[in-house]
Amino acid sequence: MSSSNIWPPQIRSVRADVGVFGGSGFYDFLTDTEELTIDTPYGAPSDSIVVGTLGKGSSMRRVAFLPRHGRNHSHVAHAVNFRANMWALHSLGVRAVIAPFSCGSLKPELVPGHMVVVDDLIDRTWGRNDTYFDGSDGVTHHQTFAHPYDKTLSASAVEAIRAEGITVHEGGTVVVINGPRFSTKAESRWFGSMGCSVVNMTQYPETILAAELGLPFVGIALVTDYDAGLDGIEGGPVTMEGVFEVMRANVASVRRVLVRLIPMIPLDRTE
């Protein structure tokens, strides 16, 4: 798709202030909801988008929720249409994106159930469409990416998590693997030796696509396991069943954080 024919993206008549990647159960707190089916120049997003209202008065926000894997987890990480997902949120006029994600811990102090507001990443994926500027029409763009995560949003996320009484770690590097398989023990040790805090499969290219669209982005990691196992930590290899079990147990916690965080995001758009 030629970027010159579709850039900049057009904003739809239905508007939202904040975009959130989150699935079923994450948006039960919204009112005045509507479900939108959106097409993009890059194909269909992972699922329809639920847009609804949170709060009243000056704290009211319109929120757009999109399950990155589809509501039934039908899209494995390496097959997610990341470009369509981010484009769809941008087309609704969102001014910030909140990205909760599950992760494996690479450090003993990052315990399952804890949250980490990450501030950097290492990309170990391959074959993913990770730019809106592929150069096919002669238009090129090299995106600044020294700081993948928005510092102001991240500080607000830390504040919101602490206010909910959840153990949070401020800062940390996420290494993003391609999936769908989990890490080997050797890989896990290697990631830890590089100084990484957690491992995940989706933070790239979400981060870079948000940057190309000018969207502030915050990644909130929910630790679900100890990856392939850490020295001195008991437990077997990570399994999908185990990850889902911890995620289900913490849906309410993530939802509380979102309810507190979203009204903290300033509205700076022009109607």
Coordinates of C-alpha atoms in Angstrom, one line a residue, residues 109-205:
E109 CA 12.3 -9.9 42.3
L110 CA 9.7 -9.7 39.5
V111 CA 7.2 -12.1 40.9
P112 CA 4.1 -13.4 39.1
G113 CA 1.3 -11.0 39.9
H114 CA 3.6 -7.9 40.0
M115 CA 3.4 -5.2 37.3
V116 CA 6.3 -3.6 35.5
V117 CA 6.0 -0.3 33.7
V118 CA 8.7 -0.9 31.1
D119 CA 10.8 1.9 29.6
D120 CA 12.8 0.2 26.9
L121 CA 12.8 -2.8 24.6
I122 CA 14.9 -5.1 22.5
D123 CA 13.4 -6.4 19.4
R124 CA 14.1 -10.1 18.6
T125 CA 11.2 -10.6 16.2
W126 CA 11.4 -11.1 12.4
G127 CA 9.1 -11.0 9.4
R128 CA 6.6 -8.6 11.0
N129 CA 5.3 -5.5 9.1
D130 CA 6.7 -2.9 11.4
T131 CA 6.4 0.4 9.4
Y132 CA 3.8 2.5 7.5
F133 CA 6.7 3.7 5.3
D134 CA 8.1 0.8 3.3
G135 CA 9.6 3.0 0.6
S136 CA 7.6 1.3 -2.2
D137 CA 6.5 4.7 -3.5
G138 CA 9.7 6.5 -3.0
V139 CA 8.5 8.0 0.3
T140 CA 10.8 7.2 3.2
H141 CA 10.8 8.0 6.9
H142 CA 13.3 7.0 9.6
Q143 CA 11.5 7.2 12.9
T144 CA 13.3 8.4 16.1
F145 CA 13.0 5.5 18.6
A146 CA 15.5 6.0 21.3
H147 CA 12.7 6.2 23.9
P148 CA 9.9 3.8 22.8
Y149 CA 7.7 4.6 25.8
D150 CA 6.2 7.9 26.8
K151 CA 7.7 9.1 30.1
T152 CA 4.7 11.1 31.3
L153 CA 2.2 8.3 30.6
S154 CA 4.6 5.8 32.3
A155 CA 4.8 8.0 35.4
S156 CA 1.0 8.2 35.6
A157 CA 0.8 4.4 35.1
V158 CA 3.2 3.8 38.0
E159 CA 1.2 6.2 40.2
A160 CA -2.1 4.5 39.3
I161 CA -0.8 1.0 40.0
R162 CA 0.6 2.0 43.4
A163 CA -2.6 3.7 44.3
E164 CA -4.4 0.4 43.7
G165 CA -2.0 -1.4 46.1
I166 CA -0.4 -3.5 43.5
T167 CA 3.4 -4.1 43.5
V168 CA 4.9 -2.2 40.6
H169 CA 8.4 -1.9 39.3
E170 CA 9.2 1.4 37.6
G171 CA 11.3 0.9 34.5
G172 CA 12.7 -2.2 32.9
T173 CA 13.6 -3.5 29.4
V174 CA 11.3 -6.0 27.7
V175 CA 12.8 -8.3 25.1
V176 CA 10.2 -9.1 22.4
I177 CA 10.4 -12.6 20.9
N178 CA 8.6 -13.7 17.8
G179 CA 6.6 -16.6 19.2
P180 CA 4.4 -18.5 19.2
R181 CA 6.8 -20.7 21.1
F182 CA 8.2 -19.7 24.5
S183 CA 11.9 -19.3 25.3
T184 CA 14.5 -22.0 25.8
K185 CA 16.4 -22.0 29.1
A186 CA 19.5 -20.9 27.2
E187 CA 17.6 -18.0 25.6
S188 CA 16.1 -17.0 29.0
R189 CA 19.5 -16.9 30.6
W190 CA 20.9 -14.9 27.7
F191 CA 18.1 -12.3 27.9
G192 CA 18.7 -11.9 31.6
S193 CA 22.4 -11.5 31.1
M194 CA 21.7 -8.6 28.7
G195 CA 19.9 -6.8 31.4
C196 CA 16.3 -7.5 30.3
S197 CA 13.6 -7.6 32.9
V198 CA 10.7 -9.3 31.1
V199 CA 10.0 -11.2 27.9
N200 CA 6.9 -10.7 25.7
M201 CA 5.7 -11.3 22.1
T202 CA 3.7 -8.2 21.2
Q203 CA 5.4 -5.0 22.3
Y204 CA 7.1 -4.8 19.0
P205 CA 6.0 -3.5 16.5

